[in-house]
Coordinates of C-alpha atoms and ligand atoms in Angstrom, one line a residue:
X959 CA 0.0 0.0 0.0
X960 CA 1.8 3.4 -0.8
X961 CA 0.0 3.9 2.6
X962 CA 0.6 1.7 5.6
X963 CA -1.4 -1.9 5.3
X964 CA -3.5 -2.3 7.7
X965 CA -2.1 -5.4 9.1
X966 CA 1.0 -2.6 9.9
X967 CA -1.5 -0.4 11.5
X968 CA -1.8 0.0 15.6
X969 CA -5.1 -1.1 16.7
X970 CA -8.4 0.0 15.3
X971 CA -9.1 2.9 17.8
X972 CA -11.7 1.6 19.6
X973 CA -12.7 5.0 21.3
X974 CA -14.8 6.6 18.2
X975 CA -13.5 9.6 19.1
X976 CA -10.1 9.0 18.2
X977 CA -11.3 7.3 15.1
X978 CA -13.0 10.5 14.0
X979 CA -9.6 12.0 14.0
X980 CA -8.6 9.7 11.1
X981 CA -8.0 11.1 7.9
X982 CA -9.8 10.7 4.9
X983 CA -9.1 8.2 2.3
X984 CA -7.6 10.8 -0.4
X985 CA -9.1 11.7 -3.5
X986 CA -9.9 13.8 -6.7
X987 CA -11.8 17.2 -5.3
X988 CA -15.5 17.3 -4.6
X989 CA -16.3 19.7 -7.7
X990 CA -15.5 17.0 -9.7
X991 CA -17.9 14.9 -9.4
X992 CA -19.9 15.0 -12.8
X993 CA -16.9 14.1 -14.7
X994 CA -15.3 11.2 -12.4
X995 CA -18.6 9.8 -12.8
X996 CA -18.7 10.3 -16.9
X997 CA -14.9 8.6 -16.5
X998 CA -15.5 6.1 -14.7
X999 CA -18.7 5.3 -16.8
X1000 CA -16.5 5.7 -19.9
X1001 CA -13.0 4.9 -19.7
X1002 CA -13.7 2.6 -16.5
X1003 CA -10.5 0.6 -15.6
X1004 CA -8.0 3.0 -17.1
X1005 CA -9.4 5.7 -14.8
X1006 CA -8.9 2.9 -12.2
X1007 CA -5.6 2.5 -12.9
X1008 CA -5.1 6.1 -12.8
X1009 CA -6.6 6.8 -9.9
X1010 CA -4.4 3.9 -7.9
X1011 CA -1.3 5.2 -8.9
X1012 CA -2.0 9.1 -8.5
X1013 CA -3.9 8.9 -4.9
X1014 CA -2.5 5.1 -3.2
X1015 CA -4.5 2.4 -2.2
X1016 CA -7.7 3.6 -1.0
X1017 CA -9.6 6.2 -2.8
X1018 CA -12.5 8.5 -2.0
X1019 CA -13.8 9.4 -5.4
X1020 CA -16.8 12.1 -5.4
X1021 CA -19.2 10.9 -8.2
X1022 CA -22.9 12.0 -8.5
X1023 CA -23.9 9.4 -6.8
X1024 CA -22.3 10.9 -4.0
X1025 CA -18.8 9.6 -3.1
X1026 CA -17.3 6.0 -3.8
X1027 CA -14.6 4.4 -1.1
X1028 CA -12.2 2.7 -3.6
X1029 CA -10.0 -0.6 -2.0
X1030 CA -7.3 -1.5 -4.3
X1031 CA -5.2 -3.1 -1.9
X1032 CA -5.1 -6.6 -0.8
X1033 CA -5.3 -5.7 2.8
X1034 CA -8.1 -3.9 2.2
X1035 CA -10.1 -6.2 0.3
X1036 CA -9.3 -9.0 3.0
X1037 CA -10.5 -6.6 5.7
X1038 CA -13.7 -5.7 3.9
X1039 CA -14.7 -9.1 2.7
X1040 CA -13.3 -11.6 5.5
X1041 CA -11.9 -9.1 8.6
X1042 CA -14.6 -7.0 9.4
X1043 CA -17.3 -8.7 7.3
X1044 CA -20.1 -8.2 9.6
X1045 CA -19.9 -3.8 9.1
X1046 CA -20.2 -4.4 5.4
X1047 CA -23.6 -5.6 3.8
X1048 CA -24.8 -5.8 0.5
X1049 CA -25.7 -2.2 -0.3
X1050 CA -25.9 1.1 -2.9
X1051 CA -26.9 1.5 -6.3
X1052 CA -25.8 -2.0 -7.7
X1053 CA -27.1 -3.5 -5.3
X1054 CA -30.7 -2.1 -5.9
X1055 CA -30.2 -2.8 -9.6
X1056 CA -30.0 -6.1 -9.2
X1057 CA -33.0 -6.5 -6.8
X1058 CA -35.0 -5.5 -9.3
X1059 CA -35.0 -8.8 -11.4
X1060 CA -33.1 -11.1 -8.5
X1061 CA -35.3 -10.0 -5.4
X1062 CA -34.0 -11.6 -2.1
X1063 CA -32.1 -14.2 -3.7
X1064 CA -28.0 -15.5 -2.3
X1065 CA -26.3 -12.6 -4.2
X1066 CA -28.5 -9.3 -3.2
X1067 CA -30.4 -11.2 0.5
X1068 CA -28.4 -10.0 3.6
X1069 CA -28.1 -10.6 7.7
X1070 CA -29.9 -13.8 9.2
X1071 CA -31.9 -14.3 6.4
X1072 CA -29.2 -14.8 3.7
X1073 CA -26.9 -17.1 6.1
X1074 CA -30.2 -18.7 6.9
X1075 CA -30.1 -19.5 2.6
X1076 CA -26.2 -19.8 2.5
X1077 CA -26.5 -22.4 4.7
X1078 CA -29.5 -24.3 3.0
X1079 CA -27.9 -24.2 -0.4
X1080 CA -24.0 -24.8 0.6
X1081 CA -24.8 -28.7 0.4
X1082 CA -26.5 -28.3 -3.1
X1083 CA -22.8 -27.3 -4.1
X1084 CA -20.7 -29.5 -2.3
X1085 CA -17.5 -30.7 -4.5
X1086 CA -19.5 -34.6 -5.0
X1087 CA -22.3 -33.2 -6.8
X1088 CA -20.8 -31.3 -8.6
X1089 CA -18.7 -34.3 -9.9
X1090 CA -21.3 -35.5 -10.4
X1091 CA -22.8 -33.2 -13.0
X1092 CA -19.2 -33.2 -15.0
X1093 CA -21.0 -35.6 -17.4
X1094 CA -24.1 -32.8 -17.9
X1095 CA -21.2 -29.9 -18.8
X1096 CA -19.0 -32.9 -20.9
X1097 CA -22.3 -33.5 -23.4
X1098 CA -23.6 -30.0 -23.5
X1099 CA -19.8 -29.1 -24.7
X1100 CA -20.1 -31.8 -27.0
X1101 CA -23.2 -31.3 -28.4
X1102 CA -22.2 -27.2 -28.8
X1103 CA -19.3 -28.4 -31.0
X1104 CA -21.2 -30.7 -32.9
X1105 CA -23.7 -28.3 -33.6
X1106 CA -21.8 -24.9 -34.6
X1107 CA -21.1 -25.0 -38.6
X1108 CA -17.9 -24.3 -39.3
X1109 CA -17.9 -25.2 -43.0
X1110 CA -19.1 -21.9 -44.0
X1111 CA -16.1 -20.5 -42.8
X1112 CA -18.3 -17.4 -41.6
X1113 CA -16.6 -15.9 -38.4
X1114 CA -18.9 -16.8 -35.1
X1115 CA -19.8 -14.3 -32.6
X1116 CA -18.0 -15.9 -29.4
X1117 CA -20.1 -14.5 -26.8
X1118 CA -23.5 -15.2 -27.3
X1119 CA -22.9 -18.8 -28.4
X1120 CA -21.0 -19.2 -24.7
X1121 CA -23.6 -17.5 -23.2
X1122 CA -26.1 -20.1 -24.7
X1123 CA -23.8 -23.2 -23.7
X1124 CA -23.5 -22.0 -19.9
X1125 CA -27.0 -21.4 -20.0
X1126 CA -27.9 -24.8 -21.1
X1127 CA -25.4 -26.1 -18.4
X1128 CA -26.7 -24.5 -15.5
X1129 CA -30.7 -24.8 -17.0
X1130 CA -30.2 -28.6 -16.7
X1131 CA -28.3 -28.6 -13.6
X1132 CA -30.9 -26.8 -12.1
X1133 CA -33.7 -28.5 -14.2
X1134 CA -32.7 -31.5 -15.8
X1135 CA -34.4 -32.2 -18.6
X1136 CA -37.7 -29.8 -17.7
X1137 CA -36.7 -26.7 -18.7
X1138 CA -35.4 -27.5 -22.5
X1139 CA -39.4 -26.5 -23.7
X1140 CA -38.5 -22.8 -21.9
X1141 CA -35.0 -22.4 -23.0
X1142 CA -35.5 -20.1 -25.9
X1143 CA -37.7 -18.1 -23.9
X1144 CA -35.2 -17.7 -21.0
X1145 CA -32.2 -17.0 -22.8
X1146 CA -34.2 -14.3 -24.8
X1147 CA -35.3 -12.6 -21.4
X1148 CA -31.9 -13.1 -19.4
X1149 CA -30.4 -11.6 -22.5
X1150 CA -32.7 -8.4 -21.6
X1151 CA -32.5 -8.5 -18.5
X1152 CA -28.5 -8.3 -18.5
X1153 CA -28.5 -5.5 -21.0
X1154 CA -30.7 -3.5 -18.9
X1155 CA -29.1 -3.6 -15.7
X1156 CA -26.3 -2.8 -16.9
X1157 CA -27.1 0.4 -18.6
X1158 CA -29.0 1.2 -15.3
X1159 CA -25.5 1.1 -13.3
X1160 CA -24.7 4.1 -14.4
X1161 CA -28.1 5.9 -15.5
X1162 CA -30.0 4.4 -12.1
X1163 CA -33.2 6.4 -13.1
X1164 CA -33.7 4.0 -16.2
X1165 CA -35.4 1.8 -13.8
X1166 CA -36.2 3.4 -11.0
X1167 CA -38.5 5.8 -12.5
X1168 CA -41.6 4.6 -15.1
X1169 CA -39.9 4.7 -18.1
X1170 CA -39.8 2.6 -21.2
X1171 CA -37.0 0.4 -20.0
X1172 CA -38.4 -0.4 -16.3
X1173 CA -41.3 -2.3 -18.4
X1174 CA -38.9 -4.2 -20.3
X1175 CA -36.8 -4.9 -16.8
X1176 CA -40.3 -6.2 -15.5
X1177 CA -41.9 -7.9 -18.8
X1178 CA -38.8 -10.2 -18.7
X1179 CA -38.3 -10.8 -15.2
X1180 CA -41.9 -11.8 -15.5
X1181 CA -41.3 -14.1 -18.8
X1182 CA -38.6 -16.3 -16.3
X1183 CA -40.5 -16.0 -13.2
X1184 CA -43.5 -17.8 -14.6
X1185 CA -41.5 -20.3 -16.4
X1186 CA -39.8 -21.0 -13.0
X1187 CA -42.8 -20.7 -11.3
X1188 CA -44.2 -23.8 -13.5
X1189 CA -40.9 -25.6 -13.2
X1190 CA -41.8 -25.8 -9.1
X1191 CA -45.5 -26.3 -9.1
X1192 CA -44.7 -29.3 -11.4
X1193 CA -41.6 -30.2 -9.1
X1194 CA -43.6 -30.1 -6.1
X1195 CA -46.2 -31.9 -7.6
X1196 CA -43.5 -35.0 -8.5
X1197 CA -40.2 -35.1 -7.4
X1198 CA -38.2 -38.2 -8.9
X1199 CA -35.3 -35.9 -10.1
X1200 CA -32.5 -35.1 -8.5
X1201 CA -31.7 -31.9 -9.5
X1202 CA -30.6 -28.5 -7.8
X1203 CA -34.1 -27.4 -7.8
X1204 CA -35.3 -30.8 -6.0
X1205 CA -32.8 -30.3 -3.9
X1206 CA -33.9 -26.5 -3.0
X1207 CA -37.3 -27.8 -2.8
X1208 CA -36.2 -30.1 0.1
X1209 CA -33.8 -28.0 1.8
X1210 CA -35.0 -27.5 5.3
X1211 CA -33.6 -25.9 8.0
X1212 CA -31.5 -28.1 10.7
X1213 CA -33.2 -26.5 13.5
X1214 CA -36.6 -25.4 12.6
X1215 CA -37.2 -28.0 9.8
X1216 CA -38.7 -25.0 7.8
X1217 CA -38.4 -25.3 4.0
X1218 CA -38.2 -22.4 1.5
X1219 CA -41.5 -20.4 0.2
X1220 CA -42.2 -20.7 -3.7
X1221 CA -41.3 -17.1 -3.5
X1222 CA -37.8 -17.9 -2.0
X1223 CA -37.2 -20.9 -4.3
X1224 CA -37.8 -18.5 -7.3
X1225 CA -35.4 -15.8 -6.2
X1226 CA -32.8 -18.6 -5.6
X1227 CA -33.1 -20.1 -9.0
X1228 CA -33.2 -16.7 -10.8
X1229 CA -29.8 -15.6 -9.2
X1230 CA -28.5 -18.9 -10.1
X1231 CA -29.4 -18.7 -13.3
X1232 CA -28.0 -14.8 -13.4
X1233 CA -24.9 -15.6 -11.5
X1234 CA -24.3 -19.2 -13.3
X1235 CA -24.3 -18.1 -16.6
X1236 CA -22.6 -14.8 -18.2
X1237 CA -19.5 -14.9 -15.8
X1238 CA -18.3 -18.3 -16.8
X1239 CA -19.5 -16.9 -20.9
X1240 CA -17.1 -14.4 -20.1
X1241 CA -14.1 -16.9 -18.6
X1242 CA -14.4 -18.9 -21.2
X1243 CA -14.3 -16.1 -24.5
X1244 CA -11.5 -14.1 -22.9
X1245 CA -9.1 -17.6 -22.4
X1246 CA -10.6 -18.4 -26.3
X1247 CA -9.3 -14.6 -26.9
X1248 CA -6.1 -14.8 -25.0
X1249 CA -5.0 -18.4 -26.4
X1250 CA -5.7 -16.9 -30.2
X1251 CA -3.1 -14.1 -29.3
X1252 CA -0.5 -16.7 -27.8
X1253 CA -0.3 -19.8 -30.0
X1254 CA 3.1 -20.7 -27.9
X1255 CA 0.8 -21.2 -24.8
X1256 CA -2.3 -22.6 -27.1
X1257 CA 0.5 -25.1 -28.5
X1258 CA 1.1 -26.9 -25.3
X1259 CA -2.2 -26.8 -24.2
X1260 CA -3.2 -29.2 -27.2
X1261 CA 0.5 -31.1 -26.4
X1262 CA -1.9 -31.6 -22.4
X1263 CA -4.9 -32.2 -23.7
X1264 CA -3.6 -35.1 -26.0
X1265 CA -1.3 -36.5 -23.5
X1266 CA -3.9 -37.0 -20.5
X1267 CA -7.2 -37.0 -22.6
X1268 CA -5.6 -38.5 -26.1
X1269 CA -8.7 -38.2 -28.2
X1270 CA -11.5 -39.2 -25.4
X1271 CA -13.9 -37.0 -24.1
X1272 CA -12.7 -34.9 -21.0
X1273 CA -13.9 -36.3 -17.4
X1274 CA -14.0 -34.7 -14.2
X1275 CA -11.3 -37.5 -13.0
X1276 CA -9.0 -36.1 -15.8
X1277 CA -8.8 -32.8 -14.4
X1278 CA -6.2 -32.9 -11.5
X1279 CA -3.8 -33.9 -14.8
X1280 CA -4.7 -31.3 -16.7
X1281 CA -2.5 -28.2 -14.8
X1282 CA -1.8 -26.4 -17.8
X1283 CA -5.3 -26.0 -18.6
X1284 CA -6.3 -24.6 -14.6
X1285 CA -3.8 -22.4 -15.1
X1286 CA -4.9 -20.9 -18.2
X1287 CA -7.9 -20.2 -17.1
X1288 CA -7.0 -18.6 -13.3
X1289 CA -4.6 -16.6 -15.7
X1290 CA -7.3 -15.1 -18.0
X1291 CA -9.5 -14.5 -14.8
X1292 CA -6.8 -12.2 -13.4
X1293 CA -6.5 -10.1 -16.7
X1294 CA -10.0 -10.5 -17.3
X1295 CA -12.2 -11.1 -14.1
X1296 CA -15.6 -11.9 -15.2
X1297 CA -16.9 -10.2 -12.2
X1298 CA -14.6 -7.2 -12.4
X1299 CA -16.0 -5.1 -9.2
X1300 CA -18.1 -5.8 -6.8
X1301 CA -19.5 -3.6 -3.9
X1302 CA -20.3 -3.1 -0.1
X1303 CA -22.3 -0.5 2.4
X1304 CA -20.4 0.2 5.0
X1305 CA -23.2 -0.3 9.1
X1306 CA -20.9 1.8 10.9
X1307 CA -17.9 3.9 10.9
X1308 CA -14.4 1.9 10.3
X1309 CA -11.2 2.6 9.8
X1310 CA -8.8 0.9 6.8
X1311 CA -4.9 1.4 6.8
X1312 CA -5.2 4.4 9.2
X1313 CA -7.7 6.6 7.0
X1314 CA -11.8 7.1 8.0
X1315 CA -14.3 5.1 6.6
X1316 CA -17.6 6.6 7.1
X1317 CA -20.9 4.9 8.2
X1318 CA -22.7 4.5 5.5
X1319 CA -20.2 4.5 2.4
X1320 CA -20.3 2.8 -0.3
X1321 CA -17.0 0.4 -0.6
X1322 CA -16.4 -1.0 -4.3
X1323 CA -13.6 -3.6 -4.8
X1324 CA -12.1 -4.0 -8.1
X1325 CA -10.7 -7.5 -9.2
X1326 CA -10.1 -5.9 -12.2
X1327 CA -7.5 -3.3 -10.6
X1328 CA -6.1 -5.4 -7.1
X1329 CA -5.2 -8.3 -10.1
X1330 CA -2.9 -6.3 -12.2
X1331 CA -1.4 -4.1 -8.9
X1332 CA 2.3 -4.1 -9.7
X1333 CA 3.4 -4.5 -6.0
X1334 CA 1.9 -8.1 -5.7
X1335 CA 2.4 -8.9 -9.8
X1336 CA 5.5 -8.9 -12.4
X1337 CA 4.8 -7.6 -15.5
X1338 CA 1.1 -7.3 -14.3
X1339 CA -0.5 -7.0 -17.8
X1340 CA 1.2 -10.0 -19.4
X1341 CA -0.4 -13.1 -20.3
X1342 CA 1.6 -15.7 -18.2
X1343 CA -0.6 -18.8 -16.8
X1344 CA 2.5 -20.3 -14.8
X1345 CA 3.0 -17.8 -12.7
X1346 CA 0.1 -19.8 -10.7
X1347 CA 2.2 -22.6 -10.8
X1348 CA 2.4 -23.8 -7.0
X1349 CA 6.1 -22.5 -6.7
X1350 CA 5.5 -19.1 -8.2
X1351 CA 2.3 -18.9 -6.0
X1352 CA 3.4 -19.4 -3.1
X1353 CA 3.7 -16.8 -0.9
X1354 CA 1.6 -14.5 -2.6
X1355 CA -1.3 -12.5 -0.8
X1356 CA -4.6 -14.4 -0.6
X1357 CA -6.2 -11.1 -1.6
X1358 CA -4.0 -10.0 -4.7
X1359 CA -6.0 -12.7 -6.5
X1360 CA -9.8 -13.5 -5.8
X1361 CA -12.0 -13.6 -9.0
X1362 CA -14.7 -15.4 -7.1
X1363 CA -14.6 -13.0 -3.9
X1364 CA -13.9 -13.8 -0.5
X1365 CA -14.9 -14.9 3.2
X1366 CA -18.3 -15.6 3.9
X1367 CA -20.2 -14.1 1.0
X1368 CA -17.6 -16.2 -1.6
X1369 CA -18.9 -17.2 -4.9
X1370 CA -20.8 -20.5 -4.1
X1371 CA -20.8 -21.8 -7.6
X1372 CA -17.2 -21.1 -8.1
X1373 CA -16.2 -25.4 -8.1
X1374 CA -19.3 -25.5 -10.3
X1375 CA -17.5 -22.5 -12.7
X1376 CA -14.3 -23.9 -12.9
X1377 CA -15.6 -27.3 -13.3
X1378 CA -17.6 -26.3 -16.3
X1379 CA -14.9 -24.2 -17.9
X1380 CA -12.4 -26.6 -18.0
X1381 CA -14.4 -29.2 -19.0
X1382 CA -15.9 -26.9 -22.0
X1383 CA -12.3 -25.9 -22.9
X1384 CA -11.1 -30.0 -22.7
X1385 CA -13.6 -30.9 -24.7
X1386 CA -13.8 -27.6 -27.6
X1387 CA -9.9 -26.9 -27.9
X1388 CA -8.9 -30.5 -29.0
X1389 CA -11.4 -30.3 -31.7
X1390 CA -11.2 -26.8 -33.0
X1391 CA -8.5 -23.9 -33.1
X1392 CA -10.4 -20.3 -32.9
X1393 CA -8.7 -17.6 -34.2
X1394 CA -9.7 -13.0 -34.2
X1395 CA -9.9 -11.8 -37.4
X1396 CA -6.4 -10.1 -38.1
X1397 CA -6.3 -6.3 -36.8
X1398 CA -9.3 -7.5 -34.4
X1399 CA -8.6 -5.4 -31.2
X1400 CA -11.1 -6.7 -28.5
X1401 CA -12.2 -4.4 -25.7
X1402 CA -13.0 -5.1 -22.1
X1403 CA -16.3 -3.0 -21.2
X1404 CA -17.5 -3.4 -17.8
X1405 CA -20.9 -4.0 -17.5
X1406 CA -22.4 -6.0 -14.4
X1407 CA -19.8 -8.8 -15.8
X1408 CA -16.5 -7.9 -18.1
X1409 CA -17.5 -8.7 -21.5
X1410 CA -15.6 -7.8 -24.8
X1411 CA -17.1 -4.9 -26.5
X1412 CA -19.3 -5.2 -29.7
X1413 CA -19.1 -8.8 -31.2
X1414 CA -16.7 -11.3 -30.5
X1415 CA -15.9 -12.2 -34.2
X1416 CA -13.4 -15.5 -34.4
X1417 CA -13.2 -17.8 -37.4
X1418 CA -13.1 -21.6 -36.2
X1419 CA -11.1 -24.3 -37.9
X1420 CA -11.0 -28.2 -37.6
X1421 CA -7.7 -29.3 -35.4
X1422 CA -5.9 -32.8 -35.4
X1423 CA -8.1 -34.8 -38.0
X1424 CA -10.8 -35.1 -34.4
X1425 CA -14.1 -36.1 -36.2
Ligands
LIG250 C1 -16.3 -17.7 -13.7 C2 -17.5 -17.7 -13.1 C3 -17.9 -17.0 -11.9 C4 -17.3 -15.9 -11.3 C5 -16.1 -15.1 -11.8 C6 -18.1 -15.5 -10.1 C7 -17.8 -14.5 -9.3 C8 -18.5 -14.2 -8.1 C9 -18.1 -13.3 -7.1 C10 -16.9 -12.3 -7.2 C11 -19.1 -13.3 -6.1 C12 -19.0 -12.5 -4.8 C13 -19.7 -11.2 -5.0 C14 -19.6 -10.4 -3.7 O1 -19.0 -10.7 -2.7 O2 -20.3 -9.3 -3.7 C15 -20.0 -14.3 -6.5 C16 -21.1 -14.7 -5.7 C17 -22.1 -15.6 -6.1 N1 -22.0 -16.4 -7.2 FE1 -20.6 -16.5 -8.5 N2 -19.2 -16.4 -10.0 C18 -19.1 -17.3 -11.1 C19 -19.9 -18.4 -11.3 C20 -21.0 -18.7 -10.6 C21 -21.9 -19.9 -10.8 C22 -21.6 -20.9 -11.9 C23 -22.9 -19.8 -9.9 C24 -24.1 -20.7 -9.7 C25 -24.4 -21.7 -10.5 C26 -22.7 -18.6 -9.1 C27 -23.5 -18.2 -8.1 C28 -23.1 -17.2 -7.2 C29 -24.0 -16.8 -6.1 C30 -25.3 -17.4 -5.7 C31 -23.3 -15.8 -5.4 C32 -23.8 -15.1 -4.1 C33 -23.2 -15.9 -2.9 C34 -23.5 -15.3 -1.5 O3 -23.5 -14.0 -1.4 O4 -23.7 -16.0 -0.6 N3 -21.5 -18.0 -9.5 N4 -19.7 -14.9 -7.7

């Protein structure tokens, strides 16, 4: 921290007094407000980057919103997230956004009531079952690559067909075999409903106020809700699968024995579906992206692949052997965090590497920026998968890398994620080499996840004579 670290730091002064004494975090002046926010909203994580190396470590940035606390710092994030977890909840403007179409579901619930859930759906995730449903991801991968035409030679655009794959990955999971009738339907509405919360992020009166776009926001929450709603009434009514949604249909609590409402079951399954799907779209087009730039690496990926798998379809079992491939993937997750920010309200007043945190603020964290901070990484913007290699990683801070969060509020389908992307990589890259179009510069924009800009053109072409 160009700042002490808090770990450094005396004591948090307990006497509030003395802790009103603290500094600031520093920042940009107040009158600047209106353009920080147009920055930020334009130029995002250069005007990160910026900002980190002109203030430090922990930012107060005045935006219209009123003003942001921005962690960049390790310490910082591990306080925040893991430390002093219990002063910072699920709060501000992102936080309402995605109310809107997830209600109280695991990501936006807080307090009792979401460790109450956390605790109800941990099991649903545990490492067996998801095992378990390596087979599920290994055939929808398959039957993705069987189905894409490649023979016109017509470039594909990337995104949206690995949207639809980890959305047919997590609908069965969830579903099994009920929701295929819906799935057109659902990918049409999550599509809308992505797109219009993230324009709301930065224009918050889109759907706050009655405007044209609210009445999409709701017209498609309510396209996915009544599917859902179906999906359980049947469910309830006969429950031989064994499913995620069986299995938060029988959840019930250890103590009470109380299961979850309809209501409840439906906000769980939409954040599922919303958290499930885009972020591991996103993993998977920017290690497609990164492996086009770097043949070298792509090269003795394929060299992995055919040594452990050697033509056969990719099994959970397989993936312990295939090290290069893991580490790929953690790598394009540190250049390219699906979820690149994420956000917190401060309870009460706290104090972070010796400067004021006010009660009330709103505390972002930025993957995105803490992954490429030059004091924790070499050469932070360069494409290197081994330095996660277990002797270059050791050592390092817990909190210079965290793509799926930390402490208590973790992501809870990150196994799940990393199964699925492996497995989706394991069993696409043996068959097929994807390639940009030459001069193709791709663009991070940060929306609610980091997606390329515009379309994610690549031309696809048969590898190694695999049928
Ligand atoms: C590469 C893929 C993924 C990434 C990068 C990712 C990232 C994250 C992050 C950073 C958080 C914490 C947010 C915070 O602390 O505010 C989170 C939470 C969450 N994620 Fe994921 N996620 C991914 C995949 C998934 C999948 C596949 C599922 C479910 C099928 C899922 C479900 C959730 C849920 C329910 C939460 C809220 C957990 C809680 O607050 O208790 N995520 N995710």
């Amino acid at each position: 921290m160009s700042h002490a670290t808090p770990s450094s730091q005396p004591a948090m002064p307990e006497d509030p007094r003395a802790r009103r004494k603290l500094p600031r975090p520093p920042g940009p002046p107040w009158y600047t407000a209106v353009s920080n926010t147009v920055t930020f909203a334009r130029q995002t994580l250069s005007f990160l980057r910026g900002l980190r190396e002109h203030y430090g470590d922990l930012v107060t940035l005045p935006t219209v919103l009123g003003p942001w606390i921005l962690v960049f710092h390790p310490d910082g994030v591990r306080h925040v997230v893991q430390e002093n977890h219990f002063n910072y909840r699920k709060g501000g403007i992102s936080h309402q956004v995605l109310r809107l179409t997830l209600g109280n579901g695991l990501l936006t619930n807080n307090g009792d009531s979401w460790l109450h859930q956390r605790r109800l759906i941990q099991p649903i995730f545990h490492r067996e079952r998801i095992a378990a449903m390596g087979r599920l991801m290994t055939e929808s991968a398959a039957s993705w690559t069987e189905a894409i035409n490649i023979e016109t030679q017509q470039p594909l655009d990337l995104f949206p067909q690995m949207s639809g794959l980890t959305l047919d990955i997590v609908c069965k999971a969830l579903f099994g075999a009920d929701l295929l009738e819906y799935k057109e339907r659902v990918f049409q509405a999550s599509g809308a409903i992505n797109h219009l919360e993230a324009q709301a992020l930065y224009m918050p009166g889109l759907l706050f106020l009655p405007t044209p776009q609210r009445q999409r926001l709701y017209e498609a929450r309510a396209t996915v809700s009544t599917v859902v709603d179906a999906l359980i009434a049947k469910r309830r009514a006969r429950s031989t699968e064994s499913d995620l949604l069986t299995m938060l249909l029988q959840a019930q609590d250890e103590e009470t024995g109380l299961g979850m409402t309809n209501e409840q079951v439906r906000d769980e399954v939409l954040t599922l579906l919303a958290a499930g799907q885009e972020t591991t779209a996103n993993a998977l087009c920017w290690t497609l992206v990164l492996l086009s730039q770097h043949p070298d690496i792509e090269a003795r990926l394929r060299e992995e692949y055919t040594r452990v798998l050697g033509g056969r379809a990719p099994q959970v079992e397989d993936l312990p052997q295939l090290k290069l491939s893991r580490m790929v993937l953690e790598e394009s997750m540190r250049l390219y965090p699906p979820a690149w920010a994420f956000a917190r309200s401060a309870i009460d007043e706290d104090e972070i590497g010796g400067y004021r945190i006010a009660k009330g603020a709103y505390v972002l964290l930025f993957p995105a920026t803490t992954q490429r901070h030059p004091d924790f990484w070499e050469q932070p913007d360069v494409f290197d998968p081994e330095r996660f290699s277990p002797e270059r990683s050791a050592g390092r801070h817990r909190f210079a890398y965290f793509p799926f969060g930390g402490g208590p509020r973790i992501c809870i389908g990150n196994q799940f994620a990393l199964t699925e992307a492996q497995l989706i990589l394991a069993t696409v890259l043996p068959r097929y080499q994807f390639r940009l179009l030459p001069r193709a510069e791709v663009v991070p924009e940060p929306l609610i996840t980091l997606r390329p800009r515009g379309k994610l053109l690549m031309t696809i072409s048969r590898k190694g004579g695999q049928p």
